[in-house]
Amino acid sequence: MKIEVSGKGGCGKSTLSVLMARSMKKLGYRVLLVDGDESNIGIENMTGIAEPMHLLDYLGGKKGFKAKLNQTLMTDNPAGLFSGKQTIDDLPKECIASAEDGVEMLVIGKIHHFGEGCACPMGVLSKKFLASLETGDREVILVDSEAGVEHFGRGIVGECDLIIGVIDPTAESFQLAKKMTQMAANADKEICFVLNKVEPAIEDVMKQQLEPANVIGMIPKDHSIFMESLEGKQLTKTLPEVDEICRKILMKA
Ligand SMILES: Nc1ncnc2c1ncn2[C@@H]1O[C@H](COP(=O)(O)OP(=O)(O)OP(=O)(O)O)[C@@H](O)[C@H]1O
Ligand SMILES: [Mg+2]
């Protein structure tokens, strides 16, 4: 199963991606957490996983990747990364790092230099990568994406089986939820929402703004999650709410 985690900037996509990856691993699944955010770099702190070689760098950076892509497009029998038949085990070992609990992680690529140009290659690579990967029965690819709807515009979510929209207590998040719902429908993809940073006093206000059937769960506002993020530490929190959300997601597989 391939899942994309989406939402506005700072709503908790990376936090939720890491917590869900661990929970799904605990539930007996092989989990590959994919850092699909070309700008932000915080997820490595949260996982405590030593950063693997980025896939884009492995492919020779933007230039090398472009050349390989052109080669692939020119052959009748494309092999390797874009064959459409690869599994997690076929991915370059240098690009996968593992946490102590067995969650695996891959980073698509990051912007490194002033003036290096747009992030289109990362978008193209994300799409090709997801399109070409086949997942087994008890395997999950969990993609933490960049803020906003760029990955919808690029069609990356079209390569996933499910989109999880993370909603924090802001009007912008709810506006974006409507837009993501429309875009997911256009792509014929299922989307469901997780309400994040929920406090008892605002729970009802948050719930009222979404179709109840589309809300898969709620995560409380948690001080220790916030503090670990502030201090750049590995996330240590486990939440029963996350486990419950993961069980529901995995039942869809
Ligand atoms: N349930 C929660 N309780 C308290 N704080 C939270 C919770 N979820 C996320 N946060 C905090 O919100 C901030 C943003 O979280 P995170 O980096 O996961 O968001 P993001 O959506 O990935 O952001 P970006 O768009 O920059 O990638 C962090 O300070 C994080 O600790
Ligand atoms: Mg993030």
PDB file of C-alpha atoms and ligand atoms in Angstrom:
ATOM      1  CA  MET A   1       0.000   0.000   0.000  1.00  0.00           C
ATOM      2  CA  LYS A   2       1.307   3.468  -0.888  1.00  0.00           C
ATOM      3  CA  ILE A   3       0.171   6.377   1.242  1.00  0.00           C
ATOM      4  CA  GLU A   4       0.853  10.096   0.776  1.00  0.00           C
ATOM      5  CA  VAL A   5       0.687  12.409   3.806  1.00  0.00           C
ATOM      6  CA  SER A   6      -0.421  15.906   2.837  1.00  0.00           C
ATOM      7  CA  GLY A   7      -1.426  19.209   4.389  1.00  0.00           C
ATOM      8  CA  LYS A   8      -0.527  22.812   4.943  1.00  0.00           C
ATOM      9  CA  GLY A   9       2.867  23.936   6.249  1.00  0.00           C
ATOM     10  CA  GLY A  10       3.467  23.002   9.862  1.00  0.00           C
ATOM     11  CA  CYS A  11       0.237  21.012  10.320  1.00  0.00           C
ATOM     12  CA  GLY A  12       2.176  17.943  11.497  1.00  0.00           C
ATOM     13  CA  LYS A  13       2.768  15.883   8.318  1.00  0.00           C
ATOM     14  CA  SER A  14       6.283  14.815   9.279  1.00  0.00           C
ATOM     15  CA  THR A  15       5.382  14.157  12.909  1.00  0.00           C
ATOM     16  CA  LEU A  16       2.397  12.056  11.884  1.00  0.00           C
ATOM     17  CA  SER A  17       4.383  10.247   9.171  1.00  0.00           C
ATOM     18  CA  VAL A  18       7.013   9.170  11.692  1.00  0.00           C
ATOM     19  CA  LEU A  19       4.470   8.138  14.329  1.00  0.00           C
ATOM     20  CA  MET A  20       2.415   6.209  11.783  1.00  0.00           C
ATOM     21  CA  ALA A  21       5.493   4.502  10.315  1.00  0.00           C
ATOM     22  CA  ARG A  22       6.456   3.200  13.760  1.00  0.00           C
ATOM     23  CA  SER A  23       2.927   2.156  14.572  1.00  0.00           C
ATOM     24  CA  MET A  24       2.513   0.252  11.294  1.00  0.00           C
ATOM     25  CA  LYS A  25       5.855  -1.448  11.865  1.00  0.00           C
ATOM     26  CA  LYS A  26       4.664  -2.492  15.322  1.00  0.00           C
ATOM     27  CA  LEU A  27       1.511  -3.877  13.695  1.00  0.00           C
ATOM     28  CA  GLY A  28       3.705  -6.236  11.696  1.00  0.00           C
ATOM     29  CA  TYR A  29       4.174  -4.389   8.394  1.00  0.00           C
ATOM     30  CA  ARG A  30       7.352  -3.610   6.512  1.00  0.00           C
ATOM     31  CA  VAL A  31       7.403   0.177   6.363  1.00  0.00           C
ATOM     32  CA  LEU A  32       9.417   2.384   4.043  1.00  0.00           C
ATOM     33  CA  LEU A  33       9.120   5.998   5.128  1.00  0.00           C
ATOM     34  CA  VAL A  34       9.848   8.252   2.144  1.00  0.00           C
ATOM     35  CA  ASP A  35      10.960  11.824   2.725  1.00  0.00           C
ATOM     36  CA  GLY A  36       9.397  13.490  -0.296  1.00  0.00           C
ATOM     37  CA  ASP A  37       9.908  17.043   0.929  1.00  0.00           C
ATOM     38  CA  GLU A  38      12.645  18.717  -1.112  1.00  0.00           C
ATOM     39  CA  SER A  39      13.033  21.656   1.287  1.00  0.00           C
ATOM     40  CA  ASN A  40      12.513  20.731   4.931  1.00  0.00           C
ATOM     41  CA  ILE A  41      15.081  18.627   6.739  1.00  0.00           C
ATOM     42  CA  GLY A  42      13.502  17.941  10.124  1.00  0.00           C
ATOM     43  CA  ILE A  43      12.255  14.397   9.620  1.00  0.00           C
ATOM     44  CA  GLU A  44      15.706  12.883  10.134  1.00  0.00           C
ATOM     45  CA  ASN A  45      15.810  14.325  13.675  1.00  0.00           C
ATOM     46  CA  MET A  46      12.348  12.974  14.378  1.00  0.00           C
ATOM     47  CA  THR A  47      13.175   9.430  13.275  1.00  0.00           C
ATOM     48  CA  GLY A  48      16.654   9.279  14.755  1.00  0.00           C
ATOM     49  CA  ILE A  49      17.663   7.459  11.571  1.00  0.00           C
ATOM     50  CA  ALA A  50      21.070   8.392  10.142  1.00  0.00           C
ATOM     51  CA  GLU A  51      20.270   9.976   6.795  1.00  0.00           C
ATOM     52  CA  PRO A  52      20.872   7.651   3.830  1.00  0.00           C
ATOM     53  CA  MET A  53      22.267   8.822   0.501  1.00  0.00           C
ATOM     54  CA  HIS A  54      19.505  10.741  -1.245  1.00  0.00           C
ATOM     55  CA  LEU A  55      18.029   8.948  -4.244  1.00  0.00           C
ATOM     56  CA  LEU A  56      18.556  11.977  -6.489  1.00  0.00           C
ATOM     57  CA  ASP A  57      22.238  12.171  -5.479  1.00  0.00           C
ATOM     58  CA  TYR A  58      22.617   8.413  -6.067  1.00  0.00           C
ATOM     59  CA  LEU A  59      21.328   8.983  -9.598  1.00  0.00           C
ATOM     60  CA  GLY A  60      23.947  11.671 -10.211  1.00  0.00           C
ATOM     61  CA  GLY A  61      22.074  14.728  -8.992  1.00  0.00           C
ATOM     62  CA  LYS A  62      19.688  16.695 -11.147  1.00  0.00           C
ATOM     63  CA  LYS A  63      21.878  16.403 -14.275  1.00  0.00           C
ATOM     64  CA  GLY A  64      22.604  12.711 -13.879  1.00  0.00           C
ATOM     65  CA  PHE A  65      18.976  11.912 -13.218  1.00  0.00           C
ATOM     66  CA  LYS A  66      17.841  13.845 -16.285  1.00  0.00           C
ATOM     67  CA  ALA A  67      20.316  11.934 -18.461  1.00  0.00           C
ATOM     68  CA  LYS A  68      19.195   8.562 -17.017  1.00  0.00           C
ATOM     69  CA  LEU A  69      15.566   9.514 -17.504  1.00  0.00           C
ATOM     70  CA  ASN A  70      16.158  10.412 -21.155  1.00  0.00           C
ATOM     71  CA  GLN A  71      17.963   7.091 -21.666  1.00  0.00           C
ATOM     72  CA  THR A  72      15.041   5.228 -20.093  1.00  0.00           C
ATOM     73  CA  LEU A  73      12.517   7.014 -22.263  1.00  0.00           C
ATOM     74  CA  MET A  74      14.479   6.061 -25.385  1.00  0.00           C
ATOM     75  CA  THR A  75      14.562   2.341 -24.731  1.00  0.00           C
ATOM     76  CA  ASP A  76      11.756  -0.081 -25.519  1.00  0.00           C
ATOM     77  CA  ASN A  77      12.549  -2.176 -22.495  1.00  0.00           C
ATOM     78  CA  PRO A  78      13.229   0.167 -19.609  1.00  0.00           C
ATOM     79  CA  ALA A  79      14.988  -1.529 -16.719  1.00  0.00           C
ATOM     80  CA  GLY A  80      15.971  -0.659 -13.188  1.00  0.00           C
ATOM     81  CA  LEU A  81      14.497   2.196 -11.283  1.00  0.00           C
ATOM     82  CA  PHE A  82      11.644   2.910 -13.640  1.00  0.00           C
ATOM     83  CA  SER A  83      10.783  -0.601 -14.741  1.00  0.00           C
ATOM     84  CA  GLY A  84       7.469  -0.716 -12.914  1.00  0.00           C
ATOM     85  CA  LYS A  85       8.434  -4.053 -11.469  1.00  0.00           C
ATOM     86  CA  GLN A  86      10.744  -3.239  -8.622  1.00  0.00           C
ATOM     87  CA  THR A  87      10.211  -3.939  -4.956  1.00  0.00           C
ATOM     88  CA  ILE A  88      11.718  -2.325  -1.869  1.00  0.00           C
ATOM     89  CA  ASP A  89      14.509  -4.928  -1.981  1.00  0.00           C
ATOM     90  CA  ASP A  90      15.508  -3.767  -5.480  1.00  0.00           C
ATOM     91  CA  LEU A  91      16.176  -0.202  -4.302  1.00  0.00           C
ATOM     92  CA  PRO A  92      19.823   0.868  -3.950  1.00  0.00           C
ATOM     93  CA  LYS A  93      21.025  -0.205  -0.482  1.00  0.00           C
ATOM     94  CA  GLU A  94      22.895   3.108  -0.026  1.00  0.00           C
ATOM     95  CA  CYS A  95      19.566   4.925  -0.207  1.00  0.00           C
ATOM     96  CA  ILE A  96      17.860   3.025   2.599  1.00  0.00           C
ATOM     97  CA  ALA A  97      18.574   3.550   6.281  1.00  0.00           C
ATOM     98  CA  SER A  98      16.935   1.619   9.085  1.00  0.00           C
ATOM     99  CA  ALA A  99      15.814   2.625  12.539  1.00  0.00           C
ATOM    100  CA  GLU A 100      16.286   0.383  15.565  1.00  0.00           C
ATOM    101  CA  ASP A 101      12.656  -0.708  15.355  1.00  0.00           C
ATOM    102  CA  GLY A 102      13.115  -1.686  11.699  1.00  0.00           C
ATOM    103  CA  VAL A 103      11.350   1.239  10.014  1.00  0.00           C
ATOM    104  CA  GLU A 104      13.247   1.948   6.795  1.00  0.00           C
ATOM    105  CA  MET A 105      13.713   5.365   5.278  1.00  0.00           C
ATOM    106  CA  LEU A 106      14.502   6.808   1.866  1.00  0.00           C
ATOM    107  CA  VAL A 107      15.029  10.466   0.953  1.00  0.00           C
ATOM    108  CA  ILE A 108      14.093  11.543  -2.587  1.00  0.00           C
ATOM    109  CA  GLY A 109      16.331  14.617  -2.740  1.00  0.00           C
ATOM    110  CA  LYS A 110      16.907  18.077  -1.302  1.00  0.00           C
ATOM    111  CA  ILE A 111      17.683  21.541  -2.568  1.00  0.00           C
ATOM    112  CA  HIS A 112      21.336  22.117  -1.595  1.00  0.00           C
ATOM    113  CA  HIS A 113      22.642  25.226  -3.367  1.00  0.00           C
ATOM    114  CA  PHE A 114      21.764  28.827  -4.039  1.00  0.00           C
ATOM    115  CA  GLY A 115      20.498  29.281  -7.583  1.00  0.00           C
ATOM    116  CA  GLU A 116      20.464  25.553  -8.381  1.00  0.00           C
ATOM    117  CA  GLY A 117      17.090  25.847 -10.104  1.00  0.00           C
ATOM    118  CA  CYS A 118      13.632  24.491  -9.476  1.00  0.00           C
ATOM    119  CA  ALA A 119      12.608  21.317  -7.663  1.00  0.00           C
ATOM    120  CA  CYS A 120      10.995  19.763 -10.744  1.00  0.00           C
ATOM    121  CA  PRO A 121      13.500  16.883 -10.884  1.00  0.00           C
ATOM    122  CA  MET A 122      12.557  15.873  -7.330  1.00  0.00           C
ATOM    123  CA  GLY A 123       8.888  15.910  -8.322  1.00  0.00           C
ATOM    124  CA  VAL A 124       9.501  13.834 -11.442  1.00  0.00           C
ATOM    125  CA  LEU A 125      11.669  11.423  -9.462  1.00  0.00           C
ATOM    126  CA  SER A 126       9.033  11.042  -6.727  1.00  0.00           C
ATOM    127  CA  LYS A 127       6.385  10.229  -9.307  1.00  0.00           C
ATOM    128  CA  LYS A 128       8.544   7.759 -11.227  1.00  0.00           C
ATOM    129  CA  PHE A 129       9.764   6.168  -8.021  1.00  0.00           C
ATOM    130  CA  LEU A 130       6.259   5.603  -6.676  1.00  0.00           C
ATOM    131  CA  ALA A 131       4.909   4.454 -10.031  1.00  0.00           C
ATOM    132  CA  SER A 132       7.646   1.865 -10.390  1.00  0.00           C
ATOM    133  CA  LEU A 133       7.475   0.388  -6.880  1.00  0.00           C
ATOM    134  CA  GLU A 134       5.307  -2.608  -6.240  1.00  0.00           C
ATOM    135  CA  THR A 135       4.296  -3.280  -2.659  1.00  0.00           C
ATOM    136  CA  GLY A 136       3.545  -6.666  -1.169  1.00  0.00           C
ATOM    137  CA  ASP A 137       0.627  -7.568   1.081  1.00  0.00           C
ATOM    138  CA  ARG A 138       2.263  -6.451   4.292  1.00  0.00           C
ATOM    139  CA  GLU A 139       4.319  -3.575   2.951  1.00  0.00           C
ATOM    140  CA  VAL A 140       3.607   0.116   3.295  1.00  0.00           C
ATOM    141  CA  ILE A 141       5.265   3.047   1.552  1.00  0.00           C
ATOM    142  CA  LEU A 142       4.512   6.169   3.563  1.00  0.00           C
ATOM    143  CA  VAL A 143       5.384   9.438   1.818  1.00  0.00           C
ATOM    144  CA  ASP A 144       5.872  12.604   3.846  1.00  0.00           C
ATOM    145  CA  SER A 145       5.301  15.377   1.326  1.00  0.00           C
ATOM    146  CA  GLU A 146       6.057  19.083   1.129  1.00  0.00           C
ATOM    147  CA  ALA A 147       3.481  21.606   2.317  1.00  0.00           C
ATOM    148  CA  GLY A 148       0.505  22.469   0.144  1.00  0.00           C
ATOM    149  CA  VAL A 149      -0.739  20.894  -3.055  1.00  0.00           C
ATOM    150  CA  GLU A 150       2.285  20.848  -5.335  1.00  0.00           C
ATOM    151  CA  HIS A 151       2.364  17.040  -5.261  1.00  0.00           C
ATOM    152  CA  PHE A 152      -1.278  17.034  -6.361  1.00  0.00           C
ATOM    153  CA  GLY A 153      -0.437  19.389  -9.230  1.00  0.00           C
ATOM    154  CA  ARG A 154       2.465  17.171 -10.237  1.00  0.00           C
ATOM    155  CA  GLY A 155       0.297  14.069 -10.155  1.00  0.00           C
ATOM    156  CA  ILE A 156       2.461  12.369  -7.519  1.00  0.00           C
ATOM    157  CA  VAL A 157      -0.578  11.472  -5.412  1.00  0.00           C
ATOM    158  CA  GLY A 158      -1.936   9.653  -8.465  1.00  0.00           C
ATOM    159  CA  GLU A 159       0.675   6.956  -7.797  1.00  0.00           C
ATOM    160  CA  CYS A 160      -0.578   6.365  -4.234  1.00  0.00           C
ATOM    161  CA  ASP A 161      -3.454   4.239  -2.986  1.00  0.00           C
ATOM    162  CA  LEU A 162      -4.518   6.623  -0.241  1.00  0.00           C
ATOM    163  CA  ILE A 163      -3.988  10.262   0.725  1.00  0.00           C
ATOM    164  CA  ILE A 164      -3.964  11.251   4.385  1.00  0.00           C
ATOM    165  CA  GLY A 165      -4.693  14.963   4.857  1.00  0.00           C
ATOM    166  CA  VAL A 166      -3.387  16.317   8.159  1.00  0.00           C
ATOM    167  CA  ILE A 167      -5.499  19.161   9.527  1.00  0.00           C
ATOM    168  CA  ASP A 168      -4.308  21.488  12.270  1.00  0.00           C
ATOM    169  CA  PRO A 169      -6.585  24.011  13.988  1.00  0.00           C
ATOM    170  CA  THR A 170      -6.395  26.782  11.376  1.00  0.00           C
ATOM    171  CA  ALA A 171      -8.917  28.063   8.840  1.00  0.00           C
ATOM    172  CA  GLU A 172      -6.279  27.578   6.138  1.00  0.00           C
ATOM    173  CA  SER A 173      -6.080  23.854   6.890  1.00  0.00           C
ATOM    174  CA  PHE A 174      -9.829  23.453   6.450  1.00  0.00           C
ATOM    175  CA  GLN A 175      -9.796  25.465   3.219  1.00  0.00           C
ATOM    176  CA  LEU A 176      -6.998  23.262   1.975  1.00  0.00           C
ATOM    177  CA  ALA A 177      -8.969  20.158   3.021  1.00  0.00           C
ATOM    178  CA  LYS A 178     -11.742  21.185   0.610  1.00  0.00           C
ATOM    179  CA  LYS A 179      -9.261  21.737  -2.182  1.00  0.00           C
ATOM    180  CA  MET A 180      -7.483  18.436  -1.521  1.00  0.00           C
ATOM    181  CA  THR A 181     -10.823  16.623  -1.466  1.00  0.00           C
ATOM    182  CA  GLN A 182     -11.677  18.018  -4.911  1.00  0.00           C
ATOM    183  CA  MET A 183      -8.240  17.270  -6.321  1.00  0.00           C
ATOM    184  CA  ALA A 184      -8.281  13.723  -4.930  1.00  0.00           C
ATOM    185  CA  ALA A 185     -11.696  13.161  -6.515  1.00  0.00           C
ATOM    186  CA  ASN A 186     -10.308  14.406  -9.848  1.00  0.00           C
ATOM    187  CA  ALA A 187      -7.515  11.878  -9.519  1.00  0.00           C
ATOM    188  CA  ASP A 188      -9.984   9.171  -8.454  1.00  0.00           C
ATOM    189  CA  LYS A 189      -8.033   8.691  -5.231  1.00  0.00           C
ATOM    190  CA  GLU A 190      -9.319   8.116  -1.737  1.00  0.00           C
ATOM    191  CA  ILE A 191      -8.529  10.804   0.818  1.00  0.00           C
ATOM    192  CA  CYS A 192      -9.191  10.868   4.544  1.00  0.00           C
ATOM    193  CA  PHE A 193      -8.279  13.365   7.219  1.00  0.00           C
ATOM    194  CA  VAL A 194      -6.532  13.309  10.559  1.00  0.00           C
ATOM    195  CA  LEU A 195      -7.321  16.192  12.898  1.00  0.00           C
ATOM    196  CA  ASN A 196      -4.067  17.133  14.634  1.00  0.00           C
ATOM    197  CA  LYS A 197      -3.156  19.279  17.638  1.00  0.00           C
ATOM    198  CA  VAL A 198      -6.671  18.821  18.987  1.00  0.00           C
ATOM    199  CA  GLU A 199      -7.552  20.221  22.398  1.00  0.00           C
ATOM    200  CA  PRO A 200     -10.847  19.499  24.190  1.00  0.00           C
ATOM    201  CA  ALA A 201     -11.998  23.137  23.913  1.00  0.00           C
ATOM    202  CA  ILE A 202     -11.706  23.166  20.103  1.00  0.00           C
ATOM    203  CA  GLU A 203     -12.543  19.562  19.244  1.00  0.00           C
ATOM    204  CA  ASP A 204     -16.157  20.292  18.274  1.00  0.00           C
ATOM    205  CA  VAL A 205     -15.242  23.323  16.169  1.00  0.00           C
ATOM    206  CA  MET A 206     -12.717  21.213  14.281  1.00  0.00           C
ATOM    207  CA  LYS A 207     -15.041  18.238  13.807  1.00  0.00           C
ATOM    208  CA  GLN A 208     -17.880  20.394  12.471  1.00  0.00           C
ATOM    209  CA  GLN A 209     -15.833  21.550   9.505  1.00  0.00           C
ATOM    210  CA  LEU A 210     -15.339  18.182   7.870  1.00  0.00           C
ATOM    211  CA  GLU A 211     -17.617  15.381   6.745  1.00  0.00           C
ATOM    212  CA  PRO A 212     -17.422  12.941   9.728  1.00  0.00           C
ATOM    213  CA  ALA A 213     -17.064   9.957   7.402  1.00  0.00           C
ATOM    214  CA  ASN A 214     -13.877  11.490   5.986  1.00  0.00           C
ATOM    215  CA  VAL A 215     -12.165  11.876   9.373  1.00  0.00           C
ATOM    216  CA  ILE A 216     -10.125   8.808  10.231  1.00  0.00           C
ATOM    217  CA  GLY A 217      -8.949  10.006  13.637  1.00  0.00           C
ATOM    218  CA  MET A 218      -7.792  12.749  15.953  1.00  0.00           C
ATOM    219  CA  ILE A 219      -4.409  13.377  17.551  1.00  0.00           C
ATOM    220  CA  PRO A 220      -4.230  15.475  20.711  1.00  0.00           C
ATOM    221  CA  LYS A 221      -1.991  18.486  21.067  1.00  0.00           C
ATOM    222  CA  ASP A 222       0.924  17.011  22.979  1.00  0.00           C
ATOM    223  CA  HIS A 223       3.549  19.013  24.794  1.00  0.00           C
ATOM    224  CA  SER A 224       6.263  16.364  24.665  1.00  0.00           C
ATOM    225  CA  ILE A 225       5.921  16.057  20.863  1.00  0.00           C
ATOM    226  CA  PHE A 226       6.316  19.807  20.594  1.00  0.00           C
ATOM    227  CA  MET A 227       9.315  19.933  22.958  1.00  0.00           C
ATOM    228  CA  GLU A 228      11.180  17.103  21.238  1.00  0.00           C
ATOM    229  CA  SER A 229      10.700  18.873  17.939  1.00  0.00           C
ATOM    230  CA  LEU A 230      11.908  22.171  19.409  1.00  0.00           C
ATOM    231  CA  GLU A 231      15.023  20.502  20.765  1.00  0.00           C
ATOM    232  CA  GLY A 232      15.680  18.608  17.527  1.00  0.00           C
ATOM    233  CA  LYS A 233      15.374  15.285  19.339  1.00  0.00           C
ATOM    234  CA  GLN A 234      14.081  11.956  18.172  1.00  0.00           C
ATOM    235  CA  LEU A 235      10.340  11.564  18.743  1.00  0.00           C
ATOM    236  CA  THR A 236       9.719   9.147  21.584  1.00  0.00           C
ATOM    237  CA  LYS A 237       5.981   9.507  22.018  1.00  0.00           C
ATOM    238  CA  THR A 238       3.595   6.680  21.223  1.00  0.00           C
ATOM    239  CA  LEU A 239      -0.094   7.514  21.038  1.00  0.00           C
ATOM    240  CA  PRO A 240      -2.988   5.022  21.068  1.00  0.00           C
ATOM    241  CA  GLU A 241      -4.812   7.412  18.698  1.00  0.00           C
ATOM    242  CA  VAL A 242      -2.096   6.866  16.080  1.00  0.00           C
ATOM    243  CA  ASP A 243      -2.299   3.074  16.438  1.00  0.00           C
ATOM    244  CA  GLU A 244      -6.060   3.244  15.965  1.00  0.00           C
ATOM    245  CA  ILE A 245      -5.688   5.379  12.820  1.00  0.00           C
ATOM    246  CA  CYS A 246      -3.111   2.940  11.440  1.00  0.00           C
ATOM    247  CA  ARG A 247      -5.350  -0.066  12.070  1.00  0.00           C
ATOM    248  CA  LYS A 248      -8.140   1.651  10.135  1.00  0.00           C
ATOM    249  CA  ILE A 249      -5.801   2.556   7.276  1.00  0.00           C
ATOM    250  CA  LEU A 250      -4.359  -0.939   7.020  1.00  0.00           C
ATOM    251  CA  MET A 251      -7.835  -2.431   6.882  1.00  0.00           C
ATOM    252  CA  LYS A 252      -8.245  -0.559   3.596  1.00  0.00           C
ATOM    253  CA  ALA A 253      -5.267  -2.396   2.070  1.00  0.00           C
TER     254      ALA A 253
HETATM  255  N1  LIG B   1       0.027  16.538  17.969  1.00  0.00           N
HETATM  256  C1  LIG B   1       0.904  17.522  18.162  1.00  0.00           C
HETATM  257  N2  LIG B   1       1.018  18.127  19.362  1.00  0.00           N
HETATM  258  C2  LIG B   1       1.887  19.142  19.563  1.00  0.00           C
HETATM  259  N3  LIG B   1       2.704  19.608  18.625  1.00  0.00           N
HETATM  260  C3  LIG B   1       2.648  19.038  17.415  1.00  0.00           C
HETATM  261  C4  LIG B   1       1.762  17.970  17.111  1.00  0.00           C
HETATM  262  N4  LIG B   1       1.953  17.604  15.815  1.00  0.00           N
HETATM  263  C5  LIG B   1       2.919  18.403  15.339  1.00  0.00           C
HETATM  264  N5  LIG B   1       3.338  19.277  16.283  1.00  0.00           N
HETATM  265  C6  LIG B   1       4.345  20.321  16.158  1.00  0.00           C
HETATM  266  O1  LIG B   1       4.015  21.154  15.045  1.00  0.00           O
HETATM  267  C7  LIG B   1       5.220  21.589  14.419  1.00  0.00           C
HETATM  268  C8  LIG B   1       5.205  21.204  12.953  1.00  0.00           C
HETATM  269  O2  LIG B   1       5.218  19.781  12.873  1.00  0.00           O
HETATM  270  P1  LIG B   1       5.771  19.046  11.571  1.00  0.00           P
HETATM  271  O3  LIG B   1       7.163  19.481  11.276  1.00  0.00           O
HETATM  272  O4  LIG B   1       5.504  17.611  11.747  1.00  0.00           O
HETATM  273  O5  LIG B   1       4.800  19.669  10.492  1.00  0.00           O
HETATM  274  P2  LIG B   1       4.887  19.549   8.901  1.00  0.00           P
HETATM  275  O6  LIG B   1       3.497  19.598   8.412  1.00  0.00           O
HETATM  276  O7  LIG B   1       5.707  18.387   8.519  1.00  0.00           O
HETATM  277  O8  LIG B   1       5.642  20.888   8.554  1.00  0.00           O
HETATM  278  P3  LIG B   1       6.275  21.297   7.113  1.00  0.00           P
HETATM  279  O9  LIG B   1       5.147  21.746   6.275  1.00  0.00           O
HETATM  280  O10 LIG B   1       7.207  22.411   7.497  1.00  0.00           O
HETATM  281  O11 LIG B   1       6.973  20.078   6.579  1.00  0.00           O
HETATM  282  C9  LIG B   1       6.368  20.987  15.218  1.00  0.00           C
HETATM  283  O12 LIG B   1       6.762  21.919  16.193  1.00  0.00           O
HETATM  284  C10 LIG B   1       5.725  19.772  15.871  1.00  0.00           C
HETATM  285  O13 LIG B   1       6.357  19.375  17.062  1.00  0.00           O
HETATM  286 MG    MG B   2       7.386  18.226   7.259  1.00  0.00          MG
END
